[in-house]
Coordinates of C-alpha atoms and ligand atoms in Angstrom, one line a residue:
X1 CA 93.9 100.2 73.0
X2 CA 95.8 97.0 73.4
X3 CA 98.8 97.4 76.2
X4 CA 102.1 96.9 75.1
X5 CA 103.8 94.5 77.5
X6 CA 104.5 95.7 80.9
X7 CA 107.8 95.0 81.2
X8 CA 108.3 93.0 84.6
X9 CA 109.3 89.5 86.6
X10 CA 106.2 88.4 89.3
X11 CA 109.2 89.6 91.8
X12 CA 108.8 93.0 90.7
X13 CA 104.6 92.9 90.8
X14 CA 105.4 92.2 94.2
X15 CA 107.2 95.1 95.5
X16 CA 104.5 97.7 95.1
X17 CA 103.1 97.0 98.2
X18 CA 104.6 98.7 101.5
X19 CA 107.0 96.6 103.4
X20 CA 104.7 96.4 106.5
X21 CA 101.5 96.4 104.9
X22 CA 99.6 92.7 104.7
X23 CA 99.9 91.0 101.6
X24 CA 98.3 87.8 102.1
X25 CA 96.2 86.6 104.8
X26 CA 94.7 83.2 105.6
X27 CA 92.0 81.6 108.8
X28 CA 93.9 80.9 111.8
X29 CA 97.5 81.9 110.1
X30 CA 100.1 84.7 110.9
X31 CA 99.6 87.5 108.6
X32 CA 102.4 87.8 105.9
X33 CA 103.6 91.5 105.0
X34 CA 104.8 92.6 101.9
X35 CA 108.2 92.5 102.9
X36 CA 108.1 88.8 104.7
X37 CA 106.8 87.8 101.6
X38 CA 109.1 89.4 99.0
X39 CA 112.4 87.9 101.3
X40 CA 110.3 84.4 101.7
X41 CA 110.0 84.5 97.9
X42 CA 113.5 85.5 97.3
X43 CA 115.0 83.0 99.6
X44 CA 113.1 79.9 98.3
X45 CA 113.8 80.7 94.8
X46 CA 117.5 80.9 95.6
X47 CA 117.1 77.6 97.7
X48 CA 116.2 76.2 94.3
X49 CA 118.8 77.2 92.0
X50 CA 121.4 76.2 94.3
X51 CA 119.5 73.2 94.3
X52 CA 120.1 72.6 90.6
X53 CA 116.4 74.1 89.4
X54 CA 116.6 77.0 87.3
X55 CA 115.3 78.9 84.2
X56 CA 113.5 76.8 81.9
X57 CA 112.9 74.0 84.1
X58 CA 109.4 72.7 85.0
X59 CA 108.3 72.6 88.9
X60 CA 104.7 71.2 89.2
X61 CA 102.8 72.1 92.5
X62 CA 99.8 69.7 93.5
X63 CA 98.2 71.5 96.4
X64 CA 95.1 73.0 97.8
X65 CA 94.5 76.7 97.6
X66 CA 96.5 78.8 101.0
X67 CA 99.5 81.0 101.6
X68 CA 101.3 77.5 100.7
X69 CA 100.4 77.5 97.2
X70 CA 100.5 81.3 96.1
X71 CA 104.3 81.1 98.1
X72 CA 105.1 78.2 96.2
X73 CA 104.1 79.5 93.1
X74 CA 105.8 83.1 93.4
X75 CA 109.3 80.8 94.6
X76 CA 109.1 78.1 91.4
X77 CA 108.0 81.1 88.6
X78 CA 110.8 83.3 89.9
X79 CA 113.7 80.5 90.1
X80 CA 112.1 78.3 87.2
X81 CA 109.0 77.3 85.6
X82 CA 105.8 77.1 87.7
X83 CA 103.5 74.5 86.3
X84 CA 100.2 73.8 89.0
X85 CA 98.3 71.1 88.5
X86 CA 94.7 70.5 89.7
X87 CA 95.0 68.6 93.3
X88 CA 92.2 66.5 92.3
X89 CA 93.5 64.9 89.6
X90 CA 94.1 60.6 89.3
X91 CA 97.4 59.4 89.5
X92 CA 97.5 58.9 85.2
X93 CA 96.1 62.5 84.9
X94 CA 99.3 63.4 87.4
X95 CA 101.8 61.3 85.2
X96 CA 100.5 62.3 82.1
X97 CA 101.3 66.5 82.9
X98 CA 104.8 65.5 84.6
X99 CA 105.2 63.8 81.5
X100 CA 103.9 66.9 79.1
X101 CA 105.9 69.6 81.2
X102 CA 108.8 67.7 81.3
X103 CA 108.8 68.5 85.3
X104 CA 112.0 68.1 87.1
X105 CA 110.3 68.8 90.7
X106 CA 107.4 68.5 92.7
X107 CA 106.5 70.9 95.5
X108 CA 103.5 69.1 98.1
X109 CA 102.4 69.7 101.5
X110 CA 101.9 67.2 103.4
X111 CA 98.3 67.8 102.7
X112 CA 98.9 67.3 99.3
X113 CA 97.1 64.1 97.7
X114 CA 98.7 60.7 97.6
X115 CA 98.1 60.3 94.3
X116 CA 100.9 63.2 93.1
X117 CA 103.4 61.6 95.0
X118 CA 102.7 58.1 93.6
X119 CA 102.5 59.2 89.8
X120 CA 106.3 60.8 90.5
X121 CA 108.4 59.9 87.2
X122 CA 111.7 59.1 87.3
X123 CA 114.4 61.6 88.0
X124 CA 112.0 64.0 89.5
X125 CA 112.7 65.3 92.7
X126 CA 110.2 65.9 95.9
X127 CA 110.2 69.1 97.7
X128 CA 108.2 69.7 100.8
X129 CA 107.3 72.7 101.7
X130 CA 105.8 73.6 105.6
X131 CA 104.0 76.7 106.8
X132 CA 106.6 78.2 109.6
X133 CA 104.9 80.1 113.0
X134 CA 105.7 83.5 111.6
X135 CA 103.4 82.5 108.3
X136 CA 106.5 82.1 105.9
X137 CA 106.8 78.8 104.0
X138 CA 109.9 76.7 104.0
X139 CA 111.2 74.2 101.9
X140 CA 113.2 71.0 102.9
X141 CA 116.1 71.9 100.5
X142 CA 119.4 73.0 101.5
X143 CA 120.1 76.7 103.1
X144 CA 121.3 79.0 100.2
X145 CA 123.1 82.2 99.6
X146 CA 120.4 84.8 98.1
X147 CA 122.0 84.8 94.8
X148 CA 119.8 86.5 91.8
X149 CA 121.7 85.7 89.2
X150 CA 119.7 82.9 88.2
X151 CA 115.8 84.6 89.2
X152 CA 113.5 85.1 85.5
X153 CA 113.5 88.0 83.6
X154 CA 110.1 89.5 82.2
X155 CA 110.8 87.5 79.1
X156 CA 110.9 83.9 80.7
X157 CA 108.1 81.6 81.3
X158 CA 106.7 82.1 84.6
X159 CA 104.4 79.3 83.9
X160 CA 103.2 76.5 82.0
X161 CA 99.0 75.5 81.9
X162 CA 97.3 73.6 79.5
X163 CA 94.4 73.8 77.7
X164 CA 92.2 71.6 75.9
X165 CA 93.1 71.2 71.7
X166 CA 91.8 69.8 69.0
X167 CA 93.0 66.2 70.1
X168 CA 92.8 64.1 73.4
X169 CA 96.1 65.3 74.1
X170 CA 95.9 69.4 75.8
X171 CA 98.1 71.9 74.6
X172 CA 100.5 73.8 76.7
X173 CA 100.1 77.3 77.1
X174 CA 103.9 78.9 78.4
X175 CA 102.8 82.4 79.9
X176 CA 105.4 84.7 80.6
X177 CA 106.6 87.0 83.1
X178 CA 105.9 89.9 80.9
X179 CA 102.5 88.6 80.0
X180 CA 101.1 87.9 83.7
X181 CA 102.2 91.7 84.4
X182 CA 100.0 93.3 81.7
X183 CA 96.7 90.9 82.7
X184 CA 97.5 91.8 86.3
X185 CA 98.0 95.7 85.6
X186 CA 95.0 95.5 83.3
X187 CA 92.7 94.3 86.0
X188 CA 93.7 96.5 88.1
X189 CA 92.8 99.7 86.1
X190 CA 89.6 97.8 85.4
X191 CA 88.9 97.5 89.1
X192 CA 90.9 100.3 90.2
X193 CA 92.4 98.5 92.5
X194 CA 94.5 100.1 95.4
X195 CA 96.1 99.5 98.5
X196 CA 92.8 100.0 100.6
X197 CA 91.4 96.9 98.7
X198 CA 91.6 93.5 99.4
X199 CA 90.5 90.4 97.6
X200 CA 89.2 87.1 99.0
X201 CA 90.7 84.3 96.7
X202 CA 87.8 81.7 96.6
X203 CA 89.0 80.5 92.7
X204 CA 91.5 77.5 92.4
X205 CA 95.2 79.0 92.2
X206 CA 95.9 76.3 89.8
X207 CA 93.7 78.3 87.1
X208 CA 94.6 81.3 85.6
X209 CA 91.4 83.0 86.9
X210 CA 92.4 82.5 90.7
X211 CA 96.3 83.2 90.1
X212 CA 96.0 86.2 88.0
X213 CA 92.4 87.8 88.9
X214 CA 92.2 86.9 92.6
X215 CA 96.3 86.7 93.8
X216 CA 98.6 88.8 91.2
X217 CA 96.0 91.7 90.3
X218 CA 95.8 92.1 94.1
X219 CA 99.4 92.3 95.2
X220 CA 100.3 93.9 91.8
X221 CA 97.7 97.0 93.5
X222 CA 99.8 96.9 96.9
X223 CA 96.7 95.4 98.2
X224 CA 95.9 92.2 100.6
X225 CA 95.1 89.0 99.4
X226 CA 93.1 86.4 101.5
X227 CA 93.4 82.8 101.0
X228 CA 90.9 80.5 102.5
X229 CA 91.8 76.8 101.7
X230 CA 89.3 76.9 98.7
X231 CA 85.9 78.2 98.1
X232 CA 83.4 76.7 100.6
X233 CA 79.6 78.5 100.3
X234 CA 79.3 77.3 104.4
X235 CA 82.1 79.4 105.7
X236 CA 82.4 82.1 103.3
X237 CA 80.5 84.7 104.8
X238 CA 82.6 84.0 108.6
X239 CA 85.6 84.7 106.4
X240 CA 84.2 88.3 104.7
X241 CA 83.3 89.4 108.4
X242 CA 86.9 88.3 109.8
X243 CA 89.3 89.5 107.0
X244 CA 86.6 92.5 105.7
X245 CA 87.5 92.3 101.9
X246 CA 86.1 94.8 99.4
X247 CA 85.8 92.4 96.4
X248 CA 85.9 88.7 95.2
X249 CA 86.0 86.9 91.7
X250 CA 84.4 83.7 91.2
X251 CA 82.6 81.8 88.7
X252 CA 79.0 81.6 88.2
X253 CA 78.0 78.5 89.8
X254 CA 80.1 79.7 93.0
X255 CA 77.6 82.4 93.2
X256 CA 74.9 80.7 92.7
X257 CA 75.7 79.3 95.9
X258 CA 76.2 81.9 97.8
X259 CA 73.2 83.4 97.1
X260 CA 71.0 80.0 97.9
X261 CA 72.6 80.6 101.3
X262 CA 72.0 84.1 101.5
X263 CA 69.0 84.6 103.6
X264 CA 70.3 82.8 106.4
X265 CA 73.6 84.8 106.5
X266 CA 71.3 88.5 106.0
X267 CA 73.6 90.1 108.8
X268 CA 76.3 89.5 107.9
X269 CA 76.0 90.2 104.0
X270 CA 74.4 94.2 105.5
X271 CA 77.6 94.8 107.6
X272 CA 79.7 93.2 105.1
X273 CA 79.3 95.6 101.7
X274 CA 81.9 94.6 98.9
X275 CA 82.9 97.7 96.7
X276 CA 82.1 95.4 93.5
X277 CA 81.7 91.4 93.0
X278 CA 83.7 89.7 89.6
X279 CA 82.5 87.0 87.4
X280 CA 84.7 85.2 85.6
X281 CA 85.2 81.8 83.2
X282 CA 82.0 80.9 82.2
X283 CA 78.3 82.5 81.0
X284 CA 76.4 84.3 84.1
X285 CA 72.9 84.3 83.7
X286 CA 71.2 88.1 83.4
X287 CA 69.1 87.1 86.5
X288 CA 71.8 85.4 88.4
X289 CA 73.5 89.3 87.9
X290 CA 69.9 90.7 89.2
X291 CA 69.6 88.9 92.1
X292 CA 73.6 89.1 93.4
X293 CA 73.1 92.9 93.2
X294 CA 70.0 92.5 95.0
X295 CA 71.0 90.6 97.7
X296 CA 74.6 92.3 98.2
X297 CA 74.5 95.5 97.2
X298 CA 77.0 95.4 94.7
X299 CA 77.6 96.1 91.4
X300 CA 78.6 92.6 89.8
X301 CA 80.9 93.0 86.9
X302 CA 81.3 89.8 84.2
X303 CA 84.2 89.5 82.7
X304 CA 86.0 87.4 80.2
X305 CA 88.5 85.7 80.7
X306 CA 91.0 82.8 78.9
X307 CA 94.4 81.0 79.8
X308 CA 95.9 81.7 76.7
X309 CA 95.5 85.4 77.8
X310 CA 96.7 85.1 80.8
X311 CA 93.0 85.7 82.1
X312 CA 91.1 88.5 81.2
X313 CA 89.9 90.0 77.9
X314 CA 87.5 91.9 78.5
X315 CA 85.3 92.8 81.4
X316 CA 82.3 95.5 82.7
X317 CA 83.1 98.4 84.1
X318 CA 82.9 99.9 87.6
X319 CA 80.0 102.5 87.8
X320 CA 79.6 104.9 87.0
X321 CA 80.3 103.5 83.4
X322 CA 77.6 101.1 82.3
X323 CA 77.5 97.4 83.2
X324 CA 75.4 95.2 80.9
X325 CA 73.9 91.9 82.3
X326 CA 74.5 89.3 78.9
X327 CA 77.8 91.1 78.2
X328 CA 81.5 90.3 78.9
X329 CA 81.9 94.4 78.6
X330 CA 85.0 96.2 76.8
X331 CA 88.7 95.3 76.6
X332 CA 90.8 97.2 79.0
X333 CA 94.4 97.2 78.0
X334 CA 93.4 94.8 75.5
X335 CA 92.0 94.9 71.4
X336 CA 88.9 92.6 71.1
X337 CA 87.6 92.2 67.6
X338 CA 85.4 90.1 65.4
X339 CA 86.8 87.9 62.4
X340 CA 85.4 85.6 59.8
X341 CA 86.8 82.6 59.1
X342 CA 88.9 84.3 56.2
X343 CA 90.6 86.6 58.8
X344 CA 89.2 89.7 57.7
X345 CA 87.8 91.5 60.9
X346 CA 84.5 92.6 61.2
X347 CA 82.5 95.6 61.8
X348 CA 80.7 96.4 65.2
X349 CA 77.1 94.3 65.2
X350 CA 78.6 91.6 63.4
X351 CA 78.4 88.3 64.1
X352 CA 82.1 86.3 64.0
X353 CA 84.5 84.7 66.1
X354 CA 86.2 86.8 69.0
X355 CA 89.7 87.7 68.7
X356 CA 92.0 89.8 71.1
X357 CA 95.1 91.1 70.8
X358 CA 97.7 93.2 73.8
X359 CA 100.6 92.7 75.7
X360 CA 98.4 90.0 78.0
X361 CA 98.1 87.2 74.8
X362 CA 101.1 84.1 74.7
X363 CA 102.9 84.1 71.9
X364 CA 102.3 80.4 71.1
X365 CA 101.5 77.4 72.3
X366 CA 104.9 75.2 73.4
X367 CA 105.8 73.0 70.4
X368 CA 102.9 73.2 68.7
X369 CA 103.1 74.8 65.2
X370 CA 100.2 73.3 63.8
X371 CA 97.5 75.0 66.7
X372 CA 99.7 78.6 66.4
X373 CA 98.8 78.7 62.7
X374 CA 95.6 78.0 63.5
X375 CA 94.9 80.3 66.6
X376 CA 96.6 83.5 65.3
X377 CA 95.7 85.3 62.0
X378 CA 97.2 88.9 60.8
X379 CA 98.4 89.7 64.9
X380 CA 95.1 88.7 66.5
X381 CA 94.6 85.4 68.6
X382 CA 90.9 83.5 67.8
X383 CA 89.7 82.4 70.9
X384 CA 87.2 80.2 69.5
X385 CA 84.3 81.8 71.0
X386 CA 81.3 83.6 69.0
X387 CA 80.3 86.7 69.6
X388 CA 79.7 90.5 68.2
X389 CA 80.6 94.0 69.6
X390 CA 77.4 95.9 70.4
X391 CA 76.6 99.3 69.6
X392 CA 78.6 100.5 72.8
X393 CA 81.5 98.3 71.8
X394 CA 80.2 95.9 74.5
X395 CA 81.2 92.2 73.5
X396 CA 78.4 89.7 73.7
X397 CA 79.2 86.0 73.4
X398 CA 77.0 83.9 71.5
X399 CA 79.0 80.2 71.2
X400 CA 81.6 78.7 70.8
X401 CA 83.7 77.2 67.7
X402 CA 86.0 75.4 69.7
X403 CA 85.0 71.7 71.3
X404 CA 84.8 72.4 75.2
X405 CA 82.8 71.7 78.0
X406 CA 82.3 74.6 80.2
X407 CA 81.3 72.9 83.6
X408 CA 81.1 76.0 86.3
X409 CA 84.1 77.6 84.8
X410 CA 86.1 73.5 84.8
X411 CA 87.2 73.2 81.1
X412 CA 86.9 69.6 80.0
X413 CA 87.9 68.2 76.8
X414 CA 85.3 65.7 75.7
X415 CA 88.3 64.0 73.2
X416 CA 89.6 63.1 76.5
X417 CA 86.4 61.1 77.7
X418 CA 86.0 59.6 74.4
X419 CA 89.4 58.6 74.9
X420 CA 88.4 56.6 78.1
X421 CA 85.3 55.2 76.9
X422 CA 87.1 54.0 74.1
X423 CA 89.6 52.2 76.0
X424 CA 86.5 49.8 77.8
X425 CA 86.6 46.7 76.1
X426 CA 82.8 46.6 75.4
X427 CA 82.8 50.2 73.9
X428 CA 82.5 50.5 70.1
X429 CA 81.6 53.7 70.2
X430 CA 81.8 56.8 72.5
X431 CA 81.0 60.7 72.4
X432 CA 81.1 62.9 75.1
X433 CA 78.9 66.3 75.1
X434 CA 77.4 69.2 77.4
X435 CA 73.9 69.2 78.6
X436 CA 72.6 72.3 79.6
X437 CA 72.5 72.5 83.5
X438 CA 70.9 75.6 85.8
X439 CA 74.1 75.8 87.9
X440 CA 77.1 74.9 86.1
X441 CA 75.9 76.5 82.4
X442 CA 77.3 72.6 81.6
X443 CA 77.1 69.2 82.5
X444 CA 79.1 66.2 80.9
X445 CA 77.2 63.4 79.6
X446 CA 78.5 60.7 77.0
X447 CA 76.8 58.2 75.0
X448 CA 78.4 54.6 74.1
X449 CA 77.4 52.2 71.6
X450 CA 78.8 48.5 73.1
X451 CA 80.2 45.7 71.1
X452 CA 79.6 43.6 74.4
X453 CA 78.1 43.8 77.1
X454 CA 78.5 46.7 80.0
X455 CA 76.1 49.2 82.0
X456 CA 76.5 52.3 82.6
X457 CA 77.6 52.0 86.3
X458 CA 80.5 49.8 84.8
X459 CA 81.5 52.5 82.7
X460 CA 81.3 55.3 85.2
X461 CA 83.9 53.4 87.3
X462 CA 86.2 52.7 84.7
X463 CA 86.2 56.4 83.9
X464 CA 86.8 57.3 87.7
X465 CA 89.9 54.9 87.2
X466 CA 91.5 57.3 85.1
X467 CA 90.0 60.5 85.3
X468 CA 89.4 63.5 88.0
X469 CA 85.8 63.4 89.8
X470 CA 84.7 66.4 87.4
X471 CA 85.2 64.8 84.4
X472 CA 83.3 61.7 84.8
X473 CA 80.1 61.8 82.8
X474 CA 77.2 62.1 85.0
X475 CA 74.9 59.8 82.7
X476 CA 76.1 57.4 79.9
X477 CA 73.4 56.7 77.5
X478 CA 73.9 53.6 76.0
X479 CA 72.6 53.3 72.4
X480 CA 72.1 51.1 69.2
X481 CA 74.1 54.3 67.0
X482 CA 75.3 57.5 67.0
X483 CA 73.5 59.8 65.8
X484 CA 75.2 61.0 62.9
X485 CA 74.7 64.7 60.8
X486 CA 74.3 64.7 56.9
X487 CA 77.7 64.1 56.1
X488 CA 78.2 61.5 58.5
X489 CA 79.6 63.7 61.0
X490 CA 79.5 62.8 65.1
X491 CA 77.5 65.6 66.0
X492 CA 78.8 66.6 69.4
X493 CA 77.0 70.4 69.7
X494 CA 73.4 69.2 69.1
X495 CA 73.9 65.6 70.7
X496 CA 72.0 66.9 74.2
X497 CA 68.7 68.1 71.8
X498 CA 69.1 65.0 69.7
X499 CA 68.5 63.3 72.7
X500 CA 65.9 65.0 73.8
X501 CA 67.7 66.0 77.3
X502 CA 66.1 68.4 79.1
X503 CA 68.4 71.0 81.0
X504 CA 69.4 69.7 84.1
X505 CA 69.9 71.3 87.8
Ligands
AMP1 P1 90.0 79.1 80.5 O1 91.1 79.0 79.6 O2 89.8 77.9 81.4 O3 90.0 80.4 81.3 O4 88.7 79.1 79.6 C1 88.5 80.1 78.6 C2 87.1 80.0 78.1 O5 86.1 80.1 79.1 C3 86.7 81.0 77.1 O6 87.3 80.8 75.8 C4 85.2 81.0 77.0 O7 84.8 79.9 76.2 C5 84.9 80.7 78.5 N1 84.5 81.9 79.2 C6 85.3 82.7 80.0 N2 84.6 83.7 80.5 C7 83.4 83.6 80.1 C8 82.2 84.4 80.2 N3 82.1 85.4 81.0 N4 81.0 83.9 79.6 C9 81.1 82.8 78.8 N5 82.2 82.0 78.6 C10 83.3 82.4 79.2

């Protein structure tokens, strides 16, 4: 059954866990309690208002993953709006979500890229924020008065992510307080999380798999959260031995990697037993789940997971209950279903698009009534994946409706590449697709068709110009036409077999 909301601010997630226990942790940093953090958190997001940023105002945060960022977060969603951007992006890519959010502020490290603090717009207003000795994080704003009167209720946006649409342009998803609760409560009954746990945070905490699974469904359990500077397959296994944590959530390709490096790190995986391992975000292959069990002894749950729901969906179970390799699993907290295209939902074994429904799903996207008539039929939101409900009620995806490259768990929107492509003086023509690939599920590729002349290492650097290292297509095929369906459609889905490209790795 789908959870109604649980009816809470990220402030109040945060104070189940005992004052002196450890709530997060990070390499060569000053453990943070539960209590440090909950005052750190308080007295940033009261250094804020008095600095003028309050409710419904937009803070971006370009910064790697660490105690920095999850502080920083937990400060702008409980004084304002938190809206985290990917630290990799280009300077347009930057601009162009200040611009969308509307963001009044900018909190960096001075780690932070360059390229954040160049695309500034006007009016907006830097804030540094430094890692003190005792692990807190300060800001350089003004000392302030802890006054609460102006922290977010369950009802107000905690944050603001987008996700790809229909158009070039992404669509912002406002999650609230209220609805990053429920995700983070329903996790934890999946996982059965509790104080004695403690999650290493390998997932980006700009994405809603890394904030909700890995950081809130954590501290929401009273338990510990470590967080390394990033995933990094080299030092992974130094951190499980140091910090000892009992579970992790990553994406496929993530542990893919790990397990390529497994053998050499043998002793450290046998003294080192995780009470379960979560995938997340994209397709992992039956033997991929096989081997990770295998080699760590581990039951590996995959779940399923999407912004607009602030994260998960649906997800396997802990054992004793059945996990099955080629399923997302069973809604916990939340209603999955199957719909046609007429909105009538299916019975179990059908084949239709997945819908979910619970106290974890947005309400809308911001400004956007033309996407929420689309996305949400009779109570239920369509997630624009295929899939049907097996005869344990176990959800199976088959495809996808919706036009998105998965790349590792990286959503791309290949309007966006087209867009760039387009904007090359010698391209007529331009259509960016997935090919299959053994590690990422997806890889981006794009094919041109020039009204002048250009090659393809051209028009890979005019895409870096503009757009994040992940984006860039890895091979542009230059041809004489598109190859066009029946009706004279692009055809974006079958562009890879068209081609005759051969899954990649
Ligand atoms: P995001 O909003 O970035 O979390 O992306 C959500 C999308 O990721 C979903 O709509 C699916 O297309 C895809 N996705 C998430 N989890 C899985 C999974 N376990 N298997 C296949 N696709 C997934």
């Amino acid at each position: 059954m789908a959870r109604e909301s649980v009816i809470s601010t990220l402030l109040d997630l945060l104070s189940r866990g005992a004052d002196d226990a450890p709530a997060l942790l990070a390499p060569d940093r000053p453990e943070l309690s539960f209590a440090a953090l909950r005052a750190n958190v308080r007295g940033l997001a009261a250094q804020l208002n008095a600095a003028g940023i309050g409710r419904g105002d937009r803070v971006a945060i370009a910064m790697g993953n660490g105690p920095e960022m999850a502080i920083s977060f937990f400060a702008a969603a409980t004084a304002a709006t938190a809206a985290p951007l990917n630290p990799k992006y280009r300077r347009e890519e930057f601009a162009f979500y200040y611009e969308d959010t509307r963001a009044r502020a900018l909190i960096v490290t001075a780690d932070s890229p360059a390229e954040a603090r160049a695309a500034m717009l006007p009016g907006m207003r830097v804030i540094e924020a430094t890692a003190q000795s005792d692990g807190r994080l300060a800001f350089d704003l003004p000392d302030a008065p802890l006054d609460e009167h102006g922290f977010a209720t369950p009802d107000d946006m905690a944050m603001i992510l987008h996700t790809s649409g229909t158009t070039s342009r992404p669509k912002r998803v406002p999650i609230r307080h209220r609805n990053l609760a429920t995700s983070a409560s329903n996790i934890g009954e999946t996982y059965q999380l509790s104080p004695n746990d403690r999650s290493l945070c390998v997932m980006p905490l700009f994405h809603i798999h890394g904030i909700v699974a890995s950081l809130l469904s954590s501290l929401a359990a009273g338990s510990a959260v470590i967080c390394p500077p990033g995933f990094d397959g080299l030092k992974f296994w130094a951190w499980v031995d140091e910090f000892k944590p009992s579970w992790y959530s990553a994406v496929p390709t993530m542990h893919q990697l790990l397990l390529a490096r497994a053998e050499r790190n043998a002793d450290l995986i046998a003294a080192n037993r995780f009470r379960f391992i979560r995938s997340s975000s994209a397709a992992l292959p039956p033997v991929v789940m096989e081997r990770l069990e295998a080699t760590f002894g581990a039951p590996v749950l995959e779940s399923y997971g999407m912004t607009e729901a602030s994260h998960q969906m649906a997800s396997n179970p802990l054992p004793p209950a059945p996990r099955k390799a080629g399923t997302v699993g069973i809604g916990i907290g939340v209603d999955v279903g199957i719909m046609d295209e007429a909105g009538n939902v299916l019975p179990q074994g059908e084949k239709g698009e997945v819908v979910v429904r619970g106290g974890n799903v947005v309400d809308g996207y911001e400004n956007n009534p033309e996407a929420n008539t689309a996305a949400f039929t009779r109570g239920w939101f369509r997630t624009g994946d295929q899939g049907y409900l097996d005869s344990d009620g176990y959800l199976a995806l088959t495809g996808r409706l919706k036009e998105l490259i998965n790349r590792g768990g990286e959503k791309i929107s290949p309007l966006e590449i087209d867009d760039v492509l387009l904007r090359h003086e010698a391209v007529a023509e331009a259509l960016a697709f997935a090919v299959p690939h053994k590690t990422l599920g997806e890889e981006v590729h794009a094919a041109v068709v020039l009204k002048s002349e250009a090659d393809e290492r051209v028009l890979r650097e005019h895409c870096a110009a503009s757009l994040a290292d992940f984006k860039i297509p890895r091979r542009i095929h230059i041809l004489a036409a598109l190859p066009r369906g029946a009706t004279g459609k692009l055809q974006r889905i079958t562009m890879a077999k068209t081609l005759g490209l051969a899954p990649e790795s």
